[in-house]
mmCIF file of C-alpha atoms in Angstrom:
data_model
loop_
_atom_site.group_PDB
_atom_site.id
_atom_site.type_symbol
_atom_site.label_atom_id
_atom_site.label_comp_id
_atom_site.label_asym_id
_atom_site.label_seq_id
_atom_site.Cartn_x
_atom_site.Cartn_y
_atom_site.Cartn_z
ATOM 1 C CA MET A 1 125.432 105.545 189.661
ATOM 2 C CA ASP A 2 122.983 104.059 192.180
ATOM 3 C CA GLU A 3 125.619 104.330 194.923
ATOM 4 C CA ILE A 4 126.146 108.019 194.164
ATOM 5 C CA ILE A 5 122.419 108.731 194.141
ATOM 6 C CA CYS A 6 122.137 107.043 197.525
ATOM 7 C CA CYS A 7 125.025 109.151 198.882
ATOM 8 C CA LEU A 8 123.465 112.382 197.621
ATOM 9 C CA ASN A 9 120.044 111.481 198.961
ATOM 10 C CA CYS A 10 121.543 110.859 202.402
ATOM 11 C CA ALA A 11 123.824 113.916 202.413
ATOM 12 C CA THR A 12 123.063 116.818 204.739
ATOM 13 C CA LYS A 13 125.445 119.529 203.541
ATOM 14 C CA ILE A 14 127.123 119.225 200.140
ATOM 15 C CA LEU A 15 130.141 120.992 198.686
ATOM 16 C CA VAL A 16 130.151 121.008 194.884
ATOM 17 C CA THR A 17 133.420 121.949 193.207
ATOM 18 C CA SER A 18 135.421 121.722 189.984
ATOM 19 C CA HIS A 19 138.991 122.375 188.872
ATOM 20 C CA THR A 20 140.876 125.641 189.106
ATOM 21 C CA ALA A 21 141.109 127.826 185.994
ATOM 22 C CA PRO A 22 137.704 126.417 185.011
ATOM 23 C CA ASP A 23 136.607 125.956 181.416
ATOM 24 C CA GLY A 24 133.028 125.768 180.163
ATOM 25 C CA ASP A 25 132.582 122.130 181.165
ATOM 26 C CA ALA A 26 133.910 122.741 184.684
ATOM 27 C CA VAL A 27 131.612 125.741 185.198
ATOM 28 C CA GLY A 28 128.635 124.154 183.447
ATOM 29 C CA SER A 29 128.811 120.888 185.371
ATOM 30 C CA LEU A 30 129.353 122.731 188.665
ATOM 31 C CA LEU A 31 126.268 124.896 188.168
ATOM 32 C CA ALA A 32 124.058 122.152 186.717
ATOM 33 C CA MET A 33 124.867 119.804 189.614
ATOM 34 C CA GLY A 34 124.420 122.551 192.182
ATOM 35 C CA LEU A 35 121.081 123.703 190.796
ATOM 36 C CA ALA A 36 119.824 120.118 190.648
ATOM 37 C CA LEU A 37 120.797 119.495 194.288
ATOM 38 C CA ASP A 38 119.068 122.769 195.184
ATOM 39 C CA ALA A 39 115.908 121.440 193.542
ATOM 40 C CA MET A 40 116.214 118.342 195.744
ATOM 41 C CA GLY A 41 116.145 120.593 198.800
ATOM 42 C CA LYS A 42 119.777 120.008 199.736
ATOM 43 C CA ASP A 43 122.014 122.482 201.577
ATOM 44 C CA VAL A 44 124.572 123.187 198.850
ATOM 45 C CA VAL A 45 127.624 125.404 198.460
ATOM 46 C CA LEU A 46 129.211 125.852 195.033
ATOM 47 C CA TYR A 47 132.978 126.438 195.130
ATOM 48 C CA ASN A 48 135.792 127.137 192.718
ATOM 49 C CA GLU A 49 139.142 128.486 193.831
ATOM 50 C CA SER A 50 139.534 130.583 190.679
ATOM 51 C CA GLN A 51 137.510 133.493 189.403
ATOM 52 C CA ILE A 52 134.975 132.441 186.791
ATOM 53 C CA PRO A 53 135.975 133.536 183.255
ATOM 54 C CA ALA A 54 133.918 136.474 182.012
ATOM 55 C CA VAL A 55 132.488 134.493 179.082
ATOM 56 C CA TYR A 56 130.709 132.133 181.506
ATOM 57 C CA ARG A 57 129.343 134.723 183.925
ATOM 58 C CA PHE A 58 126.027 134.783 182.053
ATOM 59 C CA LEU A 59 125.219 131.273 183.257
ATOM 60 C CA PRO A 60 122.343 130.859 185.717
ATOM 61 C CA GLY A 61 123.491 130.602 189.329
ATOM 62 C CA VAL A 62 127.056 131.775 188.642
ATOM 63 C CA ASN A 63 126.822 134.331 191.463
ATOM 64 C CA ARG A 64 126.358 131.417 193.850
ATOM 65 C CA ILE A 65 129.943 130.264 193.292
ATOM 66 C CA VAL A 66 132.222 131.154 196.212
ATOM 67 C CA HIS A 67 136.016 131.236 196.199
ATOM 68 C CA ASP A 68 136.653 130.518 199.861
ATOM 69 C CA THR A 69 135.089 127.925 202.117
ATOM 70 C CA ASP A 70 135.712 125.659 205.101
ATOM 71 C CA PRO A 71 135.498 122.036 203.905
ATOM 72 C CA SER A 72 135.029 120.743 207.455
ATOM 73 C CA ALA A 73 131.508 122.175 207.414
ATOM 74 C CA PHE A 74 130.381 119.537 204.894
ATOM 75 C CA ASP A 75 129.633 115.823 205.085
ATOM 76 C CA THR A 76 129.784 115.295 201.300
ATOM 77 C CA ALA A 77 131.753 116.734 198.399
ATOM 78 C CA VAL A 78 130.966 116.358 194.702
ATOM 79 C CA VAL A 79 134.117 116.890 192.647
ATOM 80 C CA LEU A 80 133.528 117.518 188.959
ATOM 81 C CA ASP A 81 135.754 117.399 185.873
ATOM 82 C CA CYS A 82 138.947 116.673 187.845
ATOM 83 C CA SER A 83 141.357 113.886 186.911
ATOM 84 C CA ASP A 84 142.965 114.283 190.340
ATOM 85 C CA LEU A 85 141.555 115.719 193.570
ATOM 86 C CA ALA A 86 144.435 118.198 193.830
ATOM 87 C CA ARG A 87 143.042 119.971 190.780
ATOM 88 C CA ILE A 88 140.430 121.703 192.951
ATOM 89 C CA GLY A 89 143.262 123.711 194.528
ATOM 90 C CA LYS A 90 144.369 124.498 198.037
ATOM 91 C CA ILE A 91 141.458 122.849 199.894
ATOM 92 C CA TRP A 92 141.960 119.424 198.349
ATOM 93 C CA GLU A 93 143.545 117.803 201.403
ATOM 94 C CA ALA A 94 140.712 118.978 203.650
ATOM 95 C CA VAL A 95 138.124 117.750 201.140
ATOM 96 C CA ASN A 96 139.874 114.396 201.060
ATOM 97 C CA GLN A 97 139.098 114.010 204.782
ATOM 98 C CA LEU A 98 135.324 114.262 204.304
ATOM 99 C CA PRO A 99 133.204 111.137 204.880
ATOM 100 C CA ILE A 100 131.926 111.096 201.292
ATOM 101 C CA VAL A 101 133.773 112.363 198.205
ATOM 102 C CA VAL A 102 131.984 111.799 194.893
ATOM 103 C CA ASN A 103 134.242 111.818 191.831
ATOM 104 C CA ILE A 104 132.447 112.620 188.544
ATOM 105 C CA ASP A 105 134.691 112.961 185.513
ATOM 106 C CA HIS A 106 135.425 111.970 181.900
ATOM 107 C CA HIS A 107 139.232 112.183 181.749
ATOM 108 C CA ILE A 108 141.044 108.998 180.763
ATOM 109 C CA THR A 109 143.789 109.845 183.283
ATOM 110 C CA ASN A 110 141.382 110.013 186.243
ATOM 111 C CA ALA A 111 143.082 108.768 189.412
ATOM 112 C CA GLU A 112 139.831 107.198 190.699
ATOM 113 C CA PHE A 113 139.966 109.180 193.933
ATOM 114 C CA GLY A 114 137.029 109.515 196.302
ATOM 115 C CA THR A 115 134.692 107.160 198.089
ATOM 116 C CA CYS A 116 132.604 106.630 194.952
ATOM 117 C CA GLN A 117 133.330 107.352 191.322
ATOM 118 C CA LEU A 118 131.364 107.993 188.158
ATOM 119 C CA VAL A 119 134.098 108.192 185.545
ATOM 120 C CA GLU A 120 132.988 107.723 181.945
ATOM 121 C CA THR A 121 135.881 108.305 179.568
ATOM 122 C CA ASN A 122 133.672 107.948 176.492
ATOM 123 C CA ALA A 123 131.552 110.920 177.538
ATOM 124 C CA CYS A 124 132.121 114.082 175.511
ATOM 125 C CA ALA A 125 132.074 116.211 178.667
ATOM 126 C CA THR A 126 131.470 115.958 182.389
ATOM 127 C CA THR A 127 128.197 117.802 181.772
ATOM 128 C CA GLU A 128 127.059 114.799 179.709
ATOM 129 C CA ILE A 129 127.556 112.589 182.777
ATOM 130 C CA VAL A 130 125.870 115.141 185.040
ATOM 131 C CA TYR A 131 122.888 115.179 182.689
ATOM 132 C CA ARG A 132 122.491 111.421 183.015
ATOM 133 C CA LEU A 133 122.908 111.570 186.794
ATOM 134 C CA ILE A 134 120.286 114.306 187.185
ATOM 135 C CA SER A 135 117.918 112.328 184.953
ATOM 136 C CA ALA A 136 118.517 109.168 186.995
ATOM 137 C CA MET A 137 117.747 111.111 190.190
ATOM 138 C CA LYS A 138 114.427 112.054 188.529
ATOM 139 C CA THR A 139 115.117 115.723 189.196
ATOM 140 C CA PRO A 140 113.345 117.985 186.666
ATOM 141 C CA ILE A 141 115.769 119.758 184.354
ATOM 142 C CA SER A 142 114.880 123.435 184.361
ATOM 143 C CA GLN A 143 115.822 125.866 181.605
ATOM 144 C CA GLU A 144 118.599 127.115 183.901
ATOM 145 C CA ILE A 145 120.090 123.633 184.374
ATOM 146 C CA ALA A 146 119.670 122.948 180.648
ATOM 147 C CA THR A 147 121.631 126.096 179.761
ATOM 148 C CA CYS A 148 124.528 124.999 181.947
ATOM 149 C CA ILE A 149 124.552 121.488 180.479
ATOM 150 C CA TYR A 150 124.355 122.787 176.901
ATOM 151 C CA THR A 151 127.198 125.247 177.489
ATOM 152 C CA GLY A 152 129.432 122.556 178.974
ATOM 153 C CA ILE A 153 128.901 120.235 176.017
ATOM 154 C CA LEU A 154 129.224 123.024 173.446
ATOM 155 C CA THR A 155 132.555 124.263 174.788
ATOM 156 C CA ASP A 156 134.175 120.904 175.566
ATOM 157 C CA THR A 157 133.446 119.628 172.055
ATOM 158 C CA GLY A 158 134.731 122.845 170.476
ATOM 159 C CA SER A 159 131.289 123.615 169.072
ATOM 160 C CA PHE A 160 130.970 119.956 168.027
ATOM 161 C CA ARG A 161 134.268 120.052 166.084
ATOM 162 C CA PHE A 162 136.552 118.015 168.372
ATOM 163 C CA SER A 163 137.052 114.260 168.177
ATOM 164 C CA ASN A 164 135.222 113.734 171.496
ATOM 165 C CA THR A 165 131.973 114.815 169.801
ATOM 166 C CA ASN A 166 129.737 111.763 170.116
ATOM 167 C CA PRO A 167 126.074 111.089 169.233
ATOM 168 C CA GLU A 168 125.108 111.903 172.828
ATOM 169 C CA ALA A 169 126.525 115.417 172.429
ATOM 170 C CA PHE A 170 123.961 116.169 169.731
ATOM 171 C CA GLU A 171 121.145 114.239 171.381
ATOM 172 C CA ILE A 172 121.497 115.918 174.772
ATOM 173 C CA SER A 173 122.009 119.359 173.231
ATOM 174 C CA SER A 174 118.818 118.898 171.236
ATOM 175 C CA ARG A 175 116.940 118.010 174.411
ATOM 176 C CA MET A 176 118.354 121.072 176.191
ATOM 177 C CA ILE A 177 117.217 123.314 173.338
ATOM 178 C CA ALA A 178 113.755 121.760 173.578
ATOM 179 C CA LEU A 179 113.786 122.773 177.260
ATOM 180 C CA GLY A 180 114.333 126.417 176.347
ATOM 181 C CA VAL A 181 118.067 126.909 175.770
ATOM 182 C CA ASN A 182 118.791 129.634 173.215
ATOM 183 C CA PRO A 183 121.854 128.512 171.192
ATOM 184 C CA PHE A 184 122.394 131.982 169.738
ATOM 185 C CA HIS A 185 122.354 133.555 173.208
ATOM 186 C CA VAL A 186 124.905 131.039 174.520
ATOM 187 C CA ALA A 187 127.176 131.396 171.480
ATOM 188 C CA GLN A 188 127.102 135.199 171.695
ATOM 189 C CA HIS A 189 128.357 135.077 175.280
ATOM 190 C CA VAL A 190 130.914 132.324 174.789
ATOM 191 C CA TYR A 191 132.285 133.268 171.366
ATOM 192 C CA GLY A 192 130.770 136.554 170.236
ATOM 193 C CA THR A 193 132.454 139.328 172.217
ATOM 194 C CA TYR A 194 136.098 140.070 173.098
ATOM 195 C CA SER A 195 137.450 142.946 175.139
ATOM 196 C CA LEU A 196 140.061 145.254 173.595
ATOM 197 C CA GLY A 197 142.518 143.950 176.195
ATOM 198 C CA ARG A 198 142.019 140.384 174.991
ATOM 199 C CA ILE A 199 142.720 141.432 171.400
ATOM 200 C CA LYS A 200 145.941 143.114 172.529
ATOM 201 C CA LEU A 201 146.864 140.006 174.523
ATOM 202 C CA LEU A 202 146.231 137.865 171.438
ATOM 203 C CA ASN A 203 148.672 140.047 169.509
ATOM 204 C CA LEU A 204 151.408 139.523 172.116
ATOM 205 C CA ALA A 205 150.668 135.804 172.375
ATOM 206 C CA LEU A 206 150.920 135.390 168.595
ATOM 207 C CA ASP A 207 154.276 137.186 168.655
ATOM 208 C CA SER A 208 155.483 134.695 171.270
ATOM 209 C CA ILE A 209 154.913 131.620 169.085
ATOM 210 C CA GLU A 210 157.954 129.429 168.499
ATOM 211 C CA ILE A 211 158.057 126.485 166.109
ATOM 212 C CA SER A 212 160.251 123.409 166.621
ATOM 213 C CA PRO A 213 162.921 122.665 163.995
ATOM 214 C CA ASN A 214 160.771 119.900 162.491
ATOM 215 C CA ARG A 215 157.743 122.259 162.488
ATOM 216 C CA LYS A 216 155.584 119.710 164.335
ATOM 217 C CA ILE A 217 155.411 121.571 167.671
ATOM 218 C CA SER A 218 154.277 125.142 168.330
ATOM 219 C CA LEU A 219 154.822 126.877 171.656
ATOM 220 C CA MET A 220 152.862 129.959 172.747
ATOM 221 C CA SER A 221 153.519 131.847 175.991
ATOM 222 C CA VAL A 222 151.441 134.209 178.124
ATOM 223 C CA THR A 223 153.401 135.917 180.894
ATOM 224 C CA GLN A 224 152.354 138.064 183.813
ATOM 225 C CA ASN A 225 154.027 141.034 182.106
ATOM 226 C CA MET A 226 151.780 140.505 179.058
ATOM 227 C CA LEU A 227 148.712 140.512 181.279
ATOM 228 C CA LYS A 228 149.864 143.672 183.037
ATOM 229 C CA GLU A 229 150.612 145.437 179.740
ATOM 230 C CA THR A 230 147.184 144.637 178.287
ATOM 231 C CA GLY A 231 145.158 145.014 181.482
ATOM 232 C CA THR A 232 143.893 141.443 181.210
ATOM 233 C CA GLN A 233 143.592 138.363 183.425
ATOM 234 C CA LEU A 234 144.656 134.764 182.848
ATOM 235 C CA GLU A 235 141.070 133.960 181.896
ATOM 236 C CA ASP A 236 141.513 136.152 178.799
ATOM 237 C CA ALA A 237 144.072 133.638 177.482
ATOM 238 C CA ASP A 238 141.408 130.939 177.296
ATOM 239 C CA GLY A 239 141.237 129.550 173.749
ATOM 240 C CA LEU A 240 144.319 131.330 172.414
ATOM 241 C CA ILE A 241 146.089 127.987 172.070
ATOM 242 C CA ASN A 242 143.847 127.213 169.101
ATOM 243 C CA TYR A 243 145.763 129.760 167.015
ATOM 244 C CA ALA A 244 148.994 127.876 167.682
ATOM 245 C CA LYS A 245 147.269 124.575 166.941
ATOM 246 C CA ARG A 246 146.009 125.667 163.511
ATOM 247 C CA ILE A 247 149.457 126.413 162.100
ATOM 248 C CA GLN A 248 150.194 124.272 159.054
ATOM 249 C CA ASP A 249 152.103 121.026 159.827
ATOM 250 C CA VAL A 250 151.800 121.491 163.611
ATOM 251 C CA ARG A 251 150.767 118.322 165.425
ATOM 252 C CA VAL A 252 151.016 119.516 169.027
ATOM 253 C CA ALA A 253 150.362 123.041 170.271
ATOM 254 C CA VAL A 254 151.659 124.104 173.671
ATOM 255 C CA MET A 255 150.353 127.053 175.702
ATOM 256 C CA ILE A 256 152.581 128.084 178.627
ATOM 257 C CA GLN A 257 150.839 130.385 181.105
ATOM 258 C CA GLU A 258 152.786 132.058 183.884
ATOM 259 C CA MET A 259 150.743 132.033 187.083
ATOM 260 C CA PRO A 260 150.754 134.899 189.620
ATOM 261 C CA VAL A 261 154.071 135.302 191.436
ATOM 262 C CA ASP A 262 154.549 133.116 194.494
ATOM 263 C CA ASP A 263 157.421 134.468 196.603
ATOM 264 C CA ALA A 264 158.102 130.982 197.948
ATOM 265 C CA ILE A 265 159.124 129.675 194.517
ATOM 266 C CA SER A 266 160.326 132.799 192.710
ATOM 267 C CA LYS A 267 164.023 132.393 193.468
ATOM 268 C CA ASN A 268 166.421 131.958 190.534
ATOM 269 C CA HIS A 269 163.741 133.196 188.123
ATOM 270 C CA ARG A 270 161.649 130.072 188.686
ATOM 271 C CA ARG A 271 157.913 130.546 188.382
ATOM 272 C CA HIS A 272 154.732 128.512 188.554
ATOM 273 C CA TYR A 273 153.502 127.698 185.037
ATOM 274 C CA HIS A 274 150.394 125.974 183.753
ATOM 275 C CA VAL A 275 150.928 124.151 180.462
ATOM 276 C CA SER A 276 148.103 123.225 178.090
ATOM 277 C CA LEU A 277 148.639 120.730 175.279
ATOM 278 C CA ARG A 278 146.500 120.256 172.185
ATOM 279 C CA SER A 279 146.962 117.559 169.557
ATOM 280 C CA ASP A 280 145.782 117.238 165.964
ATOM 281 C CA GLY A 281 144.764 113.662 166.796
ATOM 282 C CA THR A 282 148.026 111.945 165.864
ATOM 283 C CA ILE A 283 149.708 112.403 169.273
ATOM 284 C CA ASP A 284 148.466 111.316 172.715
ATOM 285 C CA VAL A 285 149.137 114.488 174.703
ATOM 286 C CA ALA A 286 147.704 112.896 177.868
ATOM 287 C CA ALA A 287 150.795 110.683 177.888
ATOM 288 C CA ILE A 288 152.985 113.773 177.664
ATOM 289 C CA ALA A 289 151.071 115.542 180.461
ATOM 290 C CA THR A 290 151.312 112.454 182.666
ATOM 291 C CA ARG A 291 155.104 112.549 182.248
ATOM 292 C CA PHE A 292 155.008 115.976 183.921
ATOM 293 C CA GLY A 293 152.502 115.006 186.634
ATOM 294 C CA GLY A 294 149.344 116.133 184.854
ATOM 295 C CA GLY A 295 146.672 114.439 182.784
ATOM 296 C CA GLY A 296 143.703 114.900 180.503
ATOM 297 C CA HIS A 297 142.570 113.484 177.181
ATOM 298 C CA ALA A 298 144.469 112.141 174.187
ATOM 299 C CA ASN A 299 143.882 115.377 172.268
ATOM 300 C CA ALA A 300 143.749 117.885 175.141
ATOM 301 C CA ALA A 301 145.731 117.706 178.353
ATOM 302 C CA GLY A 302 147.726 119.820 180.765
ATOM 303 C CA PHE A 303 149.959 120.044 183.803
ATOM 304 C CA SER A 304 151.498 122.529 186.226
ATOM 305 C CA VAL A 305 155.184 122.926 186.979
ATOM 306 C CA VAL A 306 157.710 125.157 188.736
ATOM 307 C CA SER A 307 160.513 126.085 186.350
ATOM 308 C CA THR A 308 162.155 128.826 184.362
ATOM 309 C CA LEU A 309 160.468 129.562 181.061
ATOM 310 C CA GLN A 310 163.483 128.596 178.977
ATOM 311 C CA GLU A 311 164.073 125.380 180.925
ATOM 312 C CA LEU A 312 160.418 124.443 180.538
ATOM 313 C CA LYS A 313 160.458 125.013 176.789
ATOM 314 C CA SER A 314 163.661 122.984 176.428
ATOM 315 C CA ASN A 315 162.257 120.098 178.473
ATOM 316 C CA LEU A 316 159.036 120.033 176.482
ATOM 317 C CA LEU A 317 160.817 120.041 173.143
ATOM 318 C CA HIS A 318 163.243 117.359 174.298
ATOM 319 C CA TRP A 319 160.527 115.078 175.647
ATOM 320 C CA MET A 320 158.166 115.430 172.708
ATOM 321 C CA SER A 321 160.881 115.066 170.090
ATOM 322 C CA ASN A 322 161.802 111.695 171.611
ATOM 323 C CA ILE A 323 158.323 110.203 171.446
ATOM 324 C CA GLU A 324 158.260 107.309 169.029
ATOM 325 C CA GLU A 325 156.533 107.650 165.676
ATOM 326 C CA PRO A 326 154.740 111.012 165.701
ATOM 327 C CA PHE A 327 157.402 113.456 164.580
ATOM 328 C CA GLY A 328 158.981 111.453 161.800
#
């Protein structure tokens, strides 16, 4: 941590970024880190390739996040919540050329990229690590920073229900509330309101669910046609996998999301898909994701692939059904 603090203190212009299709931890850690560096008087740009999901647009500083930038303008990059640098999207190779790349993450599959790393796999969320880093830098935590940290921890622990919920999750959240965070306000934005389009998308996604012959695997799909029909965006599919996960006897839930059409790969009905995996705790889905070039945590992981939908489903079922032990 001391090495990272030294790098940030010496930095002139800093790019702060997190992974594409950001969740609450990716957005929360991005904003908390950016606001803290602002308070230090640094020249900071906050970047995410993807649009920020509507449920997180209430967070302080969210309008600061840009979706296009020239990495060569920076001497330092802080990469948050990414197991691999490529997860930040199309600018990753340019970012990799910067003099200093700081890797802050909590995924067990982290590739340890960058010139310095702060990877703590026991942390409940990257925002937990960011909280400790900001505290170590002796930067005051404002109510705005506290709200971002609280939101990251709340969402990545599934409202303190997931197995990654540790004592620090409660301790830090309590401190953030003491600094002025309103838990009801955060929960109302994150969980309290759904658009009509999202409800219609949920209906189509539920209809898409397939169960493996042994009833241990559920597969849910969200296609571009579903999004078009319901007038929604990919961000509206966030969290729908939990419905597939809660089906009785299911040990692994799979969410297959078709990404926007890329003409370069759309021949022979092949498309770019993002696959999310969720486990009931008996299966290490990070091992499955790694098999397909992705990563994550034992209970929550993902990967991207170019395939046909049917071929992808068949490959997933074949691979998971051959894992030792879990599906007996």
